[in-house]
CSV table of C-alpha atoms in Angstrom, one decimal:
chain,number,residue,atom,x,y,z
A,1,UNK,CA,0.5,-24.1,-6.2
A,2,UNK,CA,1.8,-20.7,-5.0
A,3,UNK,CA,2.6,-19.7,-8.5
A,4,UNK,CA,-1.0,-20.5,-9.5
A,5,UNK,CA,-2.3,-18.4,-6.7
A,6,UNK,CA,-0.3,-15.4,-7.9
A,7,UNK,CA,-1.3,-15.9,-11.5
A,8,UNK,CA,-4.9,-16.1,-10.4
A,9,UNK,CA,-4.6,-12.9,-8.4
A,10,UNK,CA,-3.0,-11.0,-11.4
A,11,UNK,CA,-5.7,-12.4,-13.6
A,12,UNK,CA,-8.4,-11.1,-11.2
A,13,UNK,CA,-6.9,-7.6,-11.2
A,14,UNK,CA,-6.7,-7.7,-15.0
A,15,UNK,CA,-10.3,-8.8,-15.3
A,16,UNK,CA,-11.4,-6.1,-12.9
A,17,UNK,CA,-9.5,-3.5,-14.9
A,18,UNK,CA,-11.0,-4.8,-18.2
A,19,UNK,CA,-14.5,-4.6,-16.6
A,20,UNK,CA,-13.8,-1.0,-15.5
A,21,UNK,CA,-12.7,0.1,-19.0
A,22,UNK,CA,-15.8,-1.6,-20.5
A,23,UNK,CA,-18.1,0.4,-18.2
A,24,UNK,CA,-19.7,3.5,-19.5
A,25,UNK,CA,-20.2,6.5,-17.3
A,26,UNK,CA,-23.6,6.6,-15.7
A,27,UNK,CA,-25.5,9.7,-14.6
A,28,UNK,CA,-25.1,10.0,-10.9
A,29,UNK,CA,-25.9,12.7,-8.3
A,30,UNK,CA,-23.6,14.0,-5.7
A,31,UNK,CA,-24.0,10.8,-3.7
A,32,UNK,CA,-20.8,8.9,-4.5
A,33,UNK,CA,-22.6,6.3,-6.7
A,34,UNK,CA,-20.1,6.3,-9.5
A,35,UNK,CA,-17.9,3.5,-10.8
A,36,UNK,CA,-14.3,3.6,-11.9
A,37,UNK,CA,-15.3,4.2,-15.6
A,38,UNK,CA,-17.0,7.5,-14.5
A,39,UNK,CA,-14.7,10.5,-14.7
A,40,UNK,CA,-17.0,12.6,-12.4
A,41,UNK,CA,-16.7,16.3,-12.1
A,42,UNK,CA,-15.8,19.1,-9.7
A,43,UNK,CA,-19.4,19.8,-8.7
A,44,UNK,CA,-20.5,22.9,-6.8
A,45,UNK,CA,-18.4,22.4,-3.7
A,46,UNK,CA,-21.7,22.2,-1.8
A,47,UNK,CA,-24.3,19.5,-1.1
A,48,UNK,CA,-23.6,15.9,0.0
A,49,UNK,CA,-20.5,13.8,-0.2
A,50,UNK,CA,-19.9,10.2,1.0
A,51,UNK,CA,-16.9,9.2,3.0
A,52,UNK,CA,-15.8,5.6,3.5
A,53,UNK,CA,-13.8,4.8,6.7
A,54,UNK,CA,-11.6,1.8,5.9
A,55,UNK,CA,-11.2,1.0,9.6
A,56,UNK,CA,-14.8,1.3,10.7
A,57,UNK,CA,-15.6,0.5,14.3
A,58,UNK,CA,-12.1,1.1,15.5
A,59,UNK,CA,-12.0,4.7,14.1
A,60,UNK,CA,-15.7,5.5,13.9
A,61,UNK,CA,-15.9,7.8,16.9
A,62,UNK,CA,-13.0,10.0,15.9
A,63,UNK,CA,-14.1,10.3,12.3
A,64,UNK,CA,-17.6,11.3,13.4
A,65,UNK,CA,-16.1,13.9,15.5
A,66,UNK,CA,-14.0,15.3,12.6
A,67,UNK,CA,-17.1,15.2,10.4
A,68,UNK,CA,-19.0,17.2,13.0
A,69,UNK,CA,-16.2,19.8,13.1
A,70,UNK,CA,-16.2,19.9,9.3
A,71,UNK,CA,-19.9,20.4,9.0
A,72,UNK,CA,-19.8,23.3,11.5
A,73,UNK,CA,-17.1,25.0,9.3
A,74,UNK,CA,-18.9,24.1,6.1
A,75,UNK,CA,-22.6,24.1,6.9
A,76,UNK,CA,-23.4,23.8,3.2
A,77,UNK,CA,-21.7,20.4,2.9
A,78,UNK,CA,-23.1,17.2,4.5
A,79,UNK,CA,-20.8,14.2,4.9
A,80,UNK,CA,-22.4,10.7,4.8
A,81,UNK,CA,-20.2,8.4,6.9
A,82,UNK,CA,-19.9,4.7,6.0
A,83,UNK,CA,-17.8,2.6,8.3
A,84,UNK,CA,-16.2,-0.5,6.7
A,85,UNK,CA,-14.2,-3.1,8.8
A,86,UNK,CA,-10.6,-3.1,7.8
A,87,UNK,CA,-10.6,-6.8,6.8
A,88,UNK,CA,-13.3,-6.2,4.1
A,89,UNK,CA,-12.2,-2.7,2.9
A,90,UNK,CA,-10.3,-4.1,-0.2
A,91,UNK,CA,-13.1,-6.3,-1.4
A,92,UNK,CA,-15.7,-3.5,-0.8
A,93,UNK,CA,-13.7,-1.1,-3.0
A,94,UNK,CA,-13.2,-3.8,-5.7
A,95,UNK,CA,-16.9,-4.5,-5.8
A,96,UNK,CA,-17.8,-0.9,-6.1
A,97,UNK,CA,-15.2,-0.3,-8.8
A,98,UNK,CA,-16.8,-2.9,-11.0
A,99,UNK,CA,-20.4,-2.3,-10.1
A,100,UNK,CA,-20.8,1.3,-9.0
A,101,UNK,CA,-21.3,2.9,-5.6
A,102,UNK,CA,-17.9,4.3,-5.0
A,103,UNK,CA,-17.6,7.1,-2.4
A,104,UNK,CA,-16.4,10.6,-3.1
A,105,UNK,CA,-13.6,10.2,-0.6
A,106,UNK,CA,-12.3,7.3,1.4
A,107,UNK,CA,-9.6,5.8,3.5
A,108,UNK,CA,-7.2,3.8,1.4
A,109,UNK,CA,-4.1,2.4,3.1
A,110,UNK,CA,-0.8,1.9,1.2
A,111,UNK,CA,-1.3,-1.9,1.2
A,112,UNK,CA,-4.2,-1.7,-1.2
A,113,UNK,CA,-3.5,1.7,-2.8
A,114,UNK,CA,-1.9,0.4,-6.1
A,115,UNK,CA,-4.6,-2.2,-6.7
A,116,UNK,CA,-7.3,0.5,-6.4
A,117,UNK,CA,-5.3,3.0,-8.4
A,118,UNK,CA,-4.5,0.6,-11.3
A,119,UNK,CA,-8.2,0.0,-11.9
A,120,UNK,CA,-8.6,3.7,-12.7
A,121,UNK,CA,-10.6,4.5,-9.6
A,122,UNK,CA,-8.5,7.3,-8.0
A,123,UNK,CA,-8.0,10.9,-8.7
A,124,UNK,CA,-4.3,12.0,-9.0
A,125,UNK,CA,-3.7,14.5,-6.2
A,126,UNK,CA,-0.3,16.1,-7.0
A,127,UNK,CA,-1.9,19.2,-8.6
A,128,UNK,CA,-4.4,19.7,-5.8
A,129,UNK,CA,-1.8,19.4,-3.1
A,130,UNK,CA,0.5,21.8,-4.8
A,131,UNK,CA,-2.2,24.5,-4.6
A,132,UNK,CA,-3.4,23.6,-1.1
A,133,UNK,CA,-2.5,25.1,2.3
A,134,UNK,CA,-1.3,21.6,3.1
A,135,UNK,CA,1.6,22.0,0.7
A,136,UNK,CA,4.8,22.0,2.8
A,137,UNK,CA,2.8,21.0,5.9
A,138,UNK,CA,3.0,17.2,5.4
A,139,UNK,CA,5.8,14.9,6.2
A,140,UNK,CA,7.8,14.5,3.0
A,141,UNK,CA,8.9,11.0,3.9
A,142,UNK,CA,5.2,10.0,4.3
A,143,UNK,CA,4.2,11.8,1.0
A,144,UNK,CA,7.0,9.9,-0.7
A,145,UNK,CA,5.8,6.6,0.8
A,146,UNK,CA,2.3,7.3,-0.4
A,147,UNK,CA,3.5,8.1,-3.9
A,148,UNK,CA,5.8,5.0,-4.0
A,149,UNK,CA,2.9,2.7,-2.8
A,150,UNK,CA,0.7,4.0,-5.7
A,151,UNK,CA,3.3,2.9,-8.2
A,152,UNK,CA,5.6,5.9,-8.0
A,153,UNK,CA,4.3,8.1,-10.9
A,154,UNK,CA,1.5,10.1,-9.2
A,155,UNK,CA,0.2,10.8,-5.8
A,156,UNK,CA,-3.1,9.0,-5.2
A,157,UNK,CA,-3.2,9.2,-1.4
A,158,UNK,CA,-2.8,12.1,1.1
A,159,UNK,CA,-1.2,10.5,4.1
A,160,UNK,CA,-2.9,11.0,7.5
A,161,UNK,CA,-0.7,9.0,9.8
A,162,UNK,CA,1.9,6.3,10.1
A,163,UNK,CA,3.4,3.9,12.5
A,164,UNK,CA,7.1,3.4,13.1
A,165,UNK,CA,9.4,0.6,14.1
A,166,UNK,CA,10.2,1.0,17.8
A,167,UNK,CA,12.7,-0.8,20.1
A,168,UNK,CA,11.1,-1.2,23.5
A,169,UNK,CA,13.5,-1.9,26.3
A,170,UNK,CA,13.3,-2.5,30.0
A,171,UNK,CA,15.0,0.4,31.7
A,172,UNK,CA,14.9,-1.5,35.1
A,173,UNK,CA,16.9,-4.4,33.6
A,174,UNK,CA,19.3,-2.2,31.7
A,175,UNK,CA,20.0,-0.1,34.9
A,176,UNK,CA,20.6,-3.2,36.9
A,177,UNK,CA,23.1,-4.6,34.3
A,178,UNK,CA,24.8,-1.2,33.9
A,179,UNK,CA,23.9,-1.0,30.2
A,180,UNK,CA,23.6,2.1,27.9
A,181,UNK,CA,20.3,2.6,26.0
A,182,UNK,CA,20.3,0.5,22.8
A,183,UNK,CA,20.5,3.5,20.5
A,184,UNK,CA,23.0,1.8,18.1
A,185,UNK,CA,23.2,-1.7,16.7
A,186,UNK,CA,26.5,-2.3,18.6
A,187,UNK,CA,24.8,-1.4,21.9
A,188,UNK,CA,21.8,-3.5,20.9
A,189,UNK,CA,23.9,-6.7,20.4
A,190,UNK,CA,25.9,-6.0,23.6
A,191,UNK,CA,22.7,-5.7,25.6
A,192,UNK,CA,21.2,-8.8,24.0
A,193,UNK,CA,24.2,-10.9,25.2
A,194,UNK,CA,24.6,-9.4,28.7
A,195,UNK,CA,20.9,-9.6,29.6
A,196,UNK,CA,20.6,-13.3,28.7
A,197,UNK,CA,20.7,-15.8,31.5
A,198,UNK,CA,19.2,-19.1,30.2
A,199,UNK,CA,19.4,-20.8,33.6
A,200,UNK,CA,17.1,-18.2,35.0
A,201,UNK,CA,14.9,-18.1,31.8
A,202,UNK,CA,16.0,-14.5,31.1
A,203,UNK,CA,16.7,-13.3,27.6
A,204,UNK,CA,18.1,-10.1,26.0
A,205,UNK,CA,15.7,-10.0,23.1
A,206,UNK,CA,12.6,-11.6,21.6
A,207,UNK,CA,12.7,-12.1,17.8
A,208,UNK,CA,9.6,-12.3,15.7
A,209,UNK,CA,9.4,-15.7,14.0
A,210,UNK,CA,5.7,-16.2,13.5
A,211,UNK,CA,3.2,-14.2,11.5
A,212,UNK,CA,4.4,-10.8,10.4
A,213,UNK,CA,8.1,-11.7,10.6
A,214,UNK,CA,9.3,-10.4,7.2
A,215,UNK,CA,9.0,-6.6,7.8
A,216,UNK,CA,11.1,-6.6,11.1
A,217,UNK,CA,13.7,-8.9,9.5
A,218,UNK,CA,14.1,-6.6,6.5
A,219,UNK,CA,14.1,-3.5,8.8
A,220,UNK,CA,17.0,-5.1,10.7
A,221,UNK,CA,18.9,-5.9,7.5
A,222,UNK,CA,18.6,-2.6,5.8
A,223,UNK,CA,19.1,-0.6,9.0
A,224,UNK,CA,22.4,-2.4,9.7
A,225,UNK,CA,23.6,-2.5,6.0
A,226,UNK,CA,22.9,1.2,5.3
A,227,UNK,CA,21.5,0.4,1.9
A,228,UNK,CA,19.0,3.1,1.1
A,229,UNK,CA,17.0,1.8,-1.9
A,230,UNK,CA,15.0,-1.4,-2.4
A,231,UNK,CA,15.8,-1.5,-6.1
A,232,UNK,CA,19.0,-1.2,-8.1
A,233,UNK,CA,17.6,-0.7,-11.5
A,234,UNK,CA,15.1,-3.5,-12.0
A,235,UNK,CA,16.8,-5.8,-9.4
A,236,UNK,CA,16.1,-5.8,-5.7
A,237,UNK,CA,18.8,-5.1,-3.2
A,238,UNK,CA,17.4,-7.5,-0.6
A,239,UNK,CA,20.1,-10.1,-1.3
A,240,UNK,CA,23.0,-7.6,-1.5
A,241,UNK,CA,25.9,-9.2,0.4
A,242,UNK,CA,25.7,-6.4,3.0
A,243,UNK,CA,22.0,-7.3,3.7
A,244,UNK,CA,22.9,-11.0,3.9
A,245,UNK,CA,25.6,-10.4,6.4
A,246,UNK,CA,23.3,-8.2,8.5
A,247,UNK,CA,20.5,-10.7,8.5
A,248,UNK,CA,23.0,-13.5,9.4
A,249,UNK,CA,24.0,-11.5,12.5
A,250,UNK,CA,20.4,-10.8,13.4
A,251,UNK,CA,19.1,-14.4,13.2
A,252,UNK,CA,22.1,-15.7,15.1
A,253,UNK,CA,20.4,-14.2,18.2
A,254,UNK,CA,17.7,-16.9,18.0
A,255,UNK,CA,18.0,-19.4,20.9
A,256,UNK,CA,21.3,-17.8,21.9
A,257,UNK,CA,19.8,-14.5,23.3
A,258,UNK,CA,16.1,-15.2,22.6
A,259,UNK,CA,13.5,-17.8,23.7
A,260,UNK,CA,13.2,-20.9,21.5
A,261,UNK,CA,9.4,-20.3,21.4
A,262,UNK,CA,10.1,-17.2,19.3
A,263,UNK,CA,10.1,-19.3,16.1
A,264,UNK,CA,6.3,-19.4,16.3
A,265,UNK,CA,5.5,-16.1,18.1
A,266,UNK,CA,3.5,-13.3,16.6
A,267,UNK,CA,3.5,-9.8,18.1
A,268,UNK,CA,0.8,-10.6,20.8
A,269,UNK,CA,2.9,-13.4,22.3
A,270,UNK,CA,6.1,-11.4,22.1
A,271,UNK,CA,4.4,-8.4,23.8
A,272,UNK,CA,3.1,-10.7,26.6
A,273,UNK,CA,6.5,-12.2,27.1
A,274,UNK,CA,8.2,-8.9,27.2
A,275,UNK,CA,5.7,-7.3,29.6
A,276,UNK,CA,6.3,-10.2,32.0
A,277,UNK,CA,9.8,-8.8,32.8
A,278,UNK,CA,11.9,-11.8,31.6
A,279,UNK,CA,13.1,-10.2,28.3
A,280,UNK,CA,15.1,-7.1,27.9
A,281,UNK,CA,14.2,-5.8,24.4
A,282,UNK,CA,11.3,-6.1,22.0
A,283,UNK,CA,11.1,-4.8,18.4
A,284,UNK,CA,7.5,-3.7,17.6
A,285,UNK,CA,5.7,-0.6,16.4
A,286,UNK,CA,4.0,2.1,18.5
A,287,UNK,CA,0.8,0.1,18.6
A,288,UNK,CA,1.8,-1.8,21.7
A,289,UNK,CA,2.5,1.4,23.8
A,290,UNK,CA,-0.7,1.3,25.7
A,291,UNK,CA,-0.1,-2.4,26.6
A,292,UNK,CA,3.3,-1.5,28.1
A,293,UNK,CA,1.9,1.4,30.1
A,294,UNK,CA,-0.4,-1.2,31.9
A,295,UNK,CA,2.5,-3.7,32.3
A,296,UNK,CA,5.3,-3.2,33.1
A,297,UNK,CA,4.4,0.4,33.8
A,298,UNK,CA,5.8,3.8,32.6
A,299,UNK,CA,8.7,3.8,35.0
A,300,UNK,CA,10.2,0.5,33.8
A,301,UNK,CA,10.5,0.9,30.0
A,302,UNK,CA,11.3,3.2,27.2
A,303,UNK,CA,10.6,3.1,23.5
A,304,UNK,CA,13.3,4.3,21.0
A,305,UNK,CA,13.3,4.3,17.2
A,306,UNK,CA,15.1,1.2,15.9
A,307,UNK,CA,18.9,1.4,16.4
A,308,UNK,CA,21.2,3.4,14.1
A,309,UNK,CA,24.6,2.6,12.8
A,310,UNK,CA,27.6,3.6,14.9
A,311,UNK,CA,27.9,7.0,13.2
A,312,UNK,CA,24.3,7.8,13.8
A,313,UNK,CA,23.1,7.0,10.3
A,314,UNK,CA,19.4,6.0,10.3
A,315,UNK,CA,18.0,3.8,7.6
A,316,UNK,CA,14.5,2.2,8.0
A,317,UNK,CA,12.0,0.5,5.8
A,318,UNK,CA,8.7,2.2,5.0
A,319,UNK,CA,5.8,1.5,7.3
A,320,UNK,CA,2.2,1.1,6.0
A,321,UNK,CA,0.7,4.6,5.7
A,322,UNK,CA,-2.9,5.5,6.3
A,323,UNK,CA,-4.4,8.1,4.1
A,324,UNK,CA,-7.3,9.6,2.2
A,325,UNK,CA,-8.0,9.2,-1.5
A,326,UNK,CA,-10.3,11.2,-3.8
A,327,UNK,CA,-12.4,9.0,-6.2
A,328,UNK,CA,-12.4,9.9,-9.9
A,329,UNK,CA,-16.1,9.1,-10.2
A,330,UNK,CA,-17.1,11.7,-7.6
A,331,UNK,CA,-19.6,14.3,-8.8
A,332,UNK,CA,-18.5,16.8,-6.1
A,333,UNK,CA,-14.7,16.6,-6.0
A,334,UNK,CA,-14.5,20.2,-4.8
A,335,UNK,CA,-16.4,19.4,-1.6
A,336,UNK,CA,-14.5,16.1,-1.2
A,337,UNK,CA,-11.2,17.8,-1.4
A,338,UNK,CA,-12.3,20.4,1.2
A,339,UNK,CA,-12.9,17.5,3.5
A,340,UNK,CA,-9.5,16.0,2.8
A,341,UNK,CA,-7.8,19.4,3.5
A,342,UNK,CA,-9.8,19.8,6.7
A,343,UNK,CA,-9.0,16.4,8.0
A,344,UNK,CA,-5.3,17.0,7.4
A,345,UNK,CA,-5.3,20.4,9.1
A,346,UNK,CA,-3.2,20.8,12.2
A,347,UNK,CA,-5.9,20.5,14.8
A,348,UNK,CA,-7.9,17.7,13.1
A,349,UNK,CA,-4.9,15.6,12.2
A,350,UNK,CA,-3.6,15.9,15.7
A,351,UNK,CA,-6.9,14.9,17.1
A,352,UNK,CA,-7.2,11.9,14.9
A,353,UNK,CA,-3.7,10.6,15.6
A,354,UNK,CA,-4.0,11.2,19.4
A,355,UNK,CA,-7.0,8.9,19.2
A,356,UNK,CA,-5.2,6.4,16.9
A,357,UNK,CA,-1.9,6.4,18.8
A,358,UNK,CA,0.0,7.1,15.5
A,359,UNK,CA,2.4,9.7,14.1
A,360,UNK,CA,0.6,12.7,12.4
A,361,UNK,CA,1.3,13.4,8.8
A,362,UNK,CA,0.9,17.1,9.5
A,363,UNK,CA,4.3,18.2,10.8
A,364,UNK,CA,2.7,21.0,12.9
A,365,UNK,CA,0.5,18.4,14.6
A,366,UNK,CA,3.6,16.3,15.2
A,367,UNK,CA,4.8,19.0,17.6
A,368,UNK,CA,1.7,19.1,19.7
A,369,UNK,CA,1.8,18.7,23.5
A,370,UNK,CA,0.3,15.2,23.6
A,371,UNK,CA,3.2,13.9,21.5
A,372,UNK,CA,5.8,15.6,23.6
A,373,UNK,CA,4.3,13.8,26.6
A,374,UNK,CA,4.4,10.4,24.9
A,375,UNK,CA,8.1,10.0,24.5
A,376,UNK,CA,8.1,6.9,22.1
A,377,UNK,CA,5.7,8.7,19.7
A,378,UNK,CA,7.7,11.9,20.0
A,379,UNK,CA,11.0,10.2,19.2
A,380,UNK,CA,9.4,8.2,16.4
A,381,UNK,CA,8.0,11.4,14.8
A,382,UNK,CA,11.4,13.0,15.0
A,383,UNK,CA,13.1,10.0,13.4
A,384,UNK,CA,10.5,9.8,10.7
A,385,UNK,CA,10.7,13.5,9.8
A,386,UNK,CA,14.5,13.8,10.4
A,387,UNK,CA,16.5,15.2,7.6
A,388,UNK,CA,19.0,12.4,7.9
A,389,UNK,CA,16.5,9.6,7.9
A,390,UNK,CA,16.6,7.4,4.8
A,391,UNK,CA,13.5,5.5,4.1
A,392,UNK,CA,13.7,2.2,2.0
A,393,UNK,CA,10.4,2.1,0.2
A,394,UNK,CA,8.9,-1.4,0.2
A,395,UNK,CA,7.1,-2.3,-3.0
A,396,UNK,CA,3.5,-2.2,-1.7
A,397,UNK,CA,2.4,-1.5,-5.3
A,398,UNK,CA,3.3,-5.0,-6.5
A,399,UNK,CA,0.1,-7.2,-6.7
A,400,UNK,CA,2.2,-10.1,-5.4
A,401,UNK,CA,3.8,-8.2,-2.5
A,402,UNK,CA,1.5,-9.7,0.2
A,403,UNK,CA,1.8,-13.2,-1.1
A,404,UNK,CA,5.5,-13.0,-1.4
A,405,UNK,CA,6.1,-11.4,2.0
A,406,UNK,CA,3.7,-13.6,3.9
A,407,UNK,CA,2.5,-16.9,2.4
A,408,UNK,CA,5.8,-17.6,0.6
A,409,UNK,CA,8.5,-16.4,2.9
A,410,UNK,CA,7.3,-16.4,6.5
A,411,UNK,CA,7.7,-20.2,6.5
A,412,UNK,CA,11.1,-19.8,4.9
A,413,UNK,CA,12.2,-17.3,7.6
A,414,UNK,CA,11.3,-19.9,10.3
A,415,UNK,CA,13.5,-22.4,8.4
A,416,UNK,CA,16.4,-19.8,8.7
A,417,UNK,CA,15.8,-19.5,12.5
A,418,UNK,CA,15.8,-23.3,12.8
A,419,UNK,CA,19.0,-23.7,10.8
A,420,UNK,CA,17.3,-25.5,7.9
A,421,UNK,CA,17.9,-22.7,5.4
A,422,UNK,CA,20.7,-20.1,5.2
A,423,UNK,CA,20.1,-16.4,5.3
A,424,UNK,CA,21.7,-16.2,1.9
A,425,UNK,CA,19.3,-18.8,0.4
A,426,UNK,CA,16.4,-17.1,2.0
A,427,UNK,CA,17.2,-13.6,0.6
A,428,UNK,CA,18.1,-15.0,-2.8
A,429,UNK,CA,14.7,-16.8,-3.0
A,430,UNK,CA,13.0,-13.6,-1.9
A,431,UNK,CA,14.9,-11.6,-4.4
A,432,UNK,CA,14.1,-14.0,-7.3
A,433,UNK,CA,10.4,-13.7,-6.5
A,434,UNK,CA,10.5,-9.9,-6.2
A,435,UNK,CA,12.5,-9.5,-9.5
A,436,UNK,CA,9.9,-11.5,-11.3
A,437,UNK,CA,7.0,-9.6,-9.8
A,438,UNK,CA,8.7,-6.3,-10.6
A,439,UNK,CA,9.2,-7.4,-14.3
A,440,UNK,CA,5.6,-8.4,-14.5
A,441,UNK,CA,4.5,-5.1,-13.0
A,442,UNK,CA,6.5,-3.1,-15.5
A,443,UNK,CA,5.3,-5.2,-18.4
A,444,UNK,CA,1.7,-4.7,-17.5
A,445,UNK,CA,1.8,-1.1,-16.3
């Protein structure tokens, strides 16, 4: 059944690509009404452009503010804003690729980037970035994540922001137990044990066993093993013996130092548990920061980048990256690119990410005062941009990635926690699926 789902998905992408190649270019104005078969042109650099916000509603106000700033600087360019709910952004792009109506510029996250790019819809941006004032001003780790998510050959997305794995810990509980901050994996495991008192319903850690469990599990494995690449040739490293050993140690925390309910818990339930004060540590991204400020309050917690190895080596998996893409069918690429450059400028990128609560892609923006005041974001930005940080690029470009990492293996990870499947069998199963998906990708691309 699952194999059939993946085959149908690949077939759908192939049909979409075939439809795109069969389309002939149509005569369109500077209104973003092209399809993927339309090569577009540079245009006058003036007039109207259409921008699609792929997180409409949530980000509408801040994008409208940026657009207002842009139109003041470039009064001869008008930006037509279209807000699209995040849940329907992928289907909206797919429909426009086949039938016309693509924007000049739009938000395209790394989760959907490869599927949009492979259908011929996106403009390669390496050359434009090389000649831009933005060159050298963007986080290189994020630029590399954007390039990897698009398939690795060309840059199809200019990153605007990213999240980062964060280990939230209760400073009040740590102080009472006389524990050091969990900056390394050794200190993390020591704290998990010492803070656990099952008789009083207190636990050192909450492990994610429900929806969204695969990314934190892989982050823990690679971070401990020190392996810095997801692929070794055409084979994945997820089932490397070092990763197996690391995951075994991590999942052994379940029910020993974590609540038994964790096997079904997603991040909302984990955050609620941790905020109640009965759990010492929680691994989640920066998105829960505002929740923690409300409860337990700023004086009772800290957020650190995920632990390092004993020698300070930091390895982490790539997080999804938000970004802007230029559409090949645009009749006014010059004006659309001006908008991208403006949105990624120091002031505007800082403004956007302060609103979104994420890490700016612009490295100057990452030094701004609001980040320095928000310690978890500050430390996350420093970790992400640190010269010694090694990012393991997850294969977001694989059409089967979401199916493999969610539908197929979240239930398997629960089996690992419950002792019905070994960590080795789990990672070997995951590796086999990934190797087949990678072979299929290479054969067809």
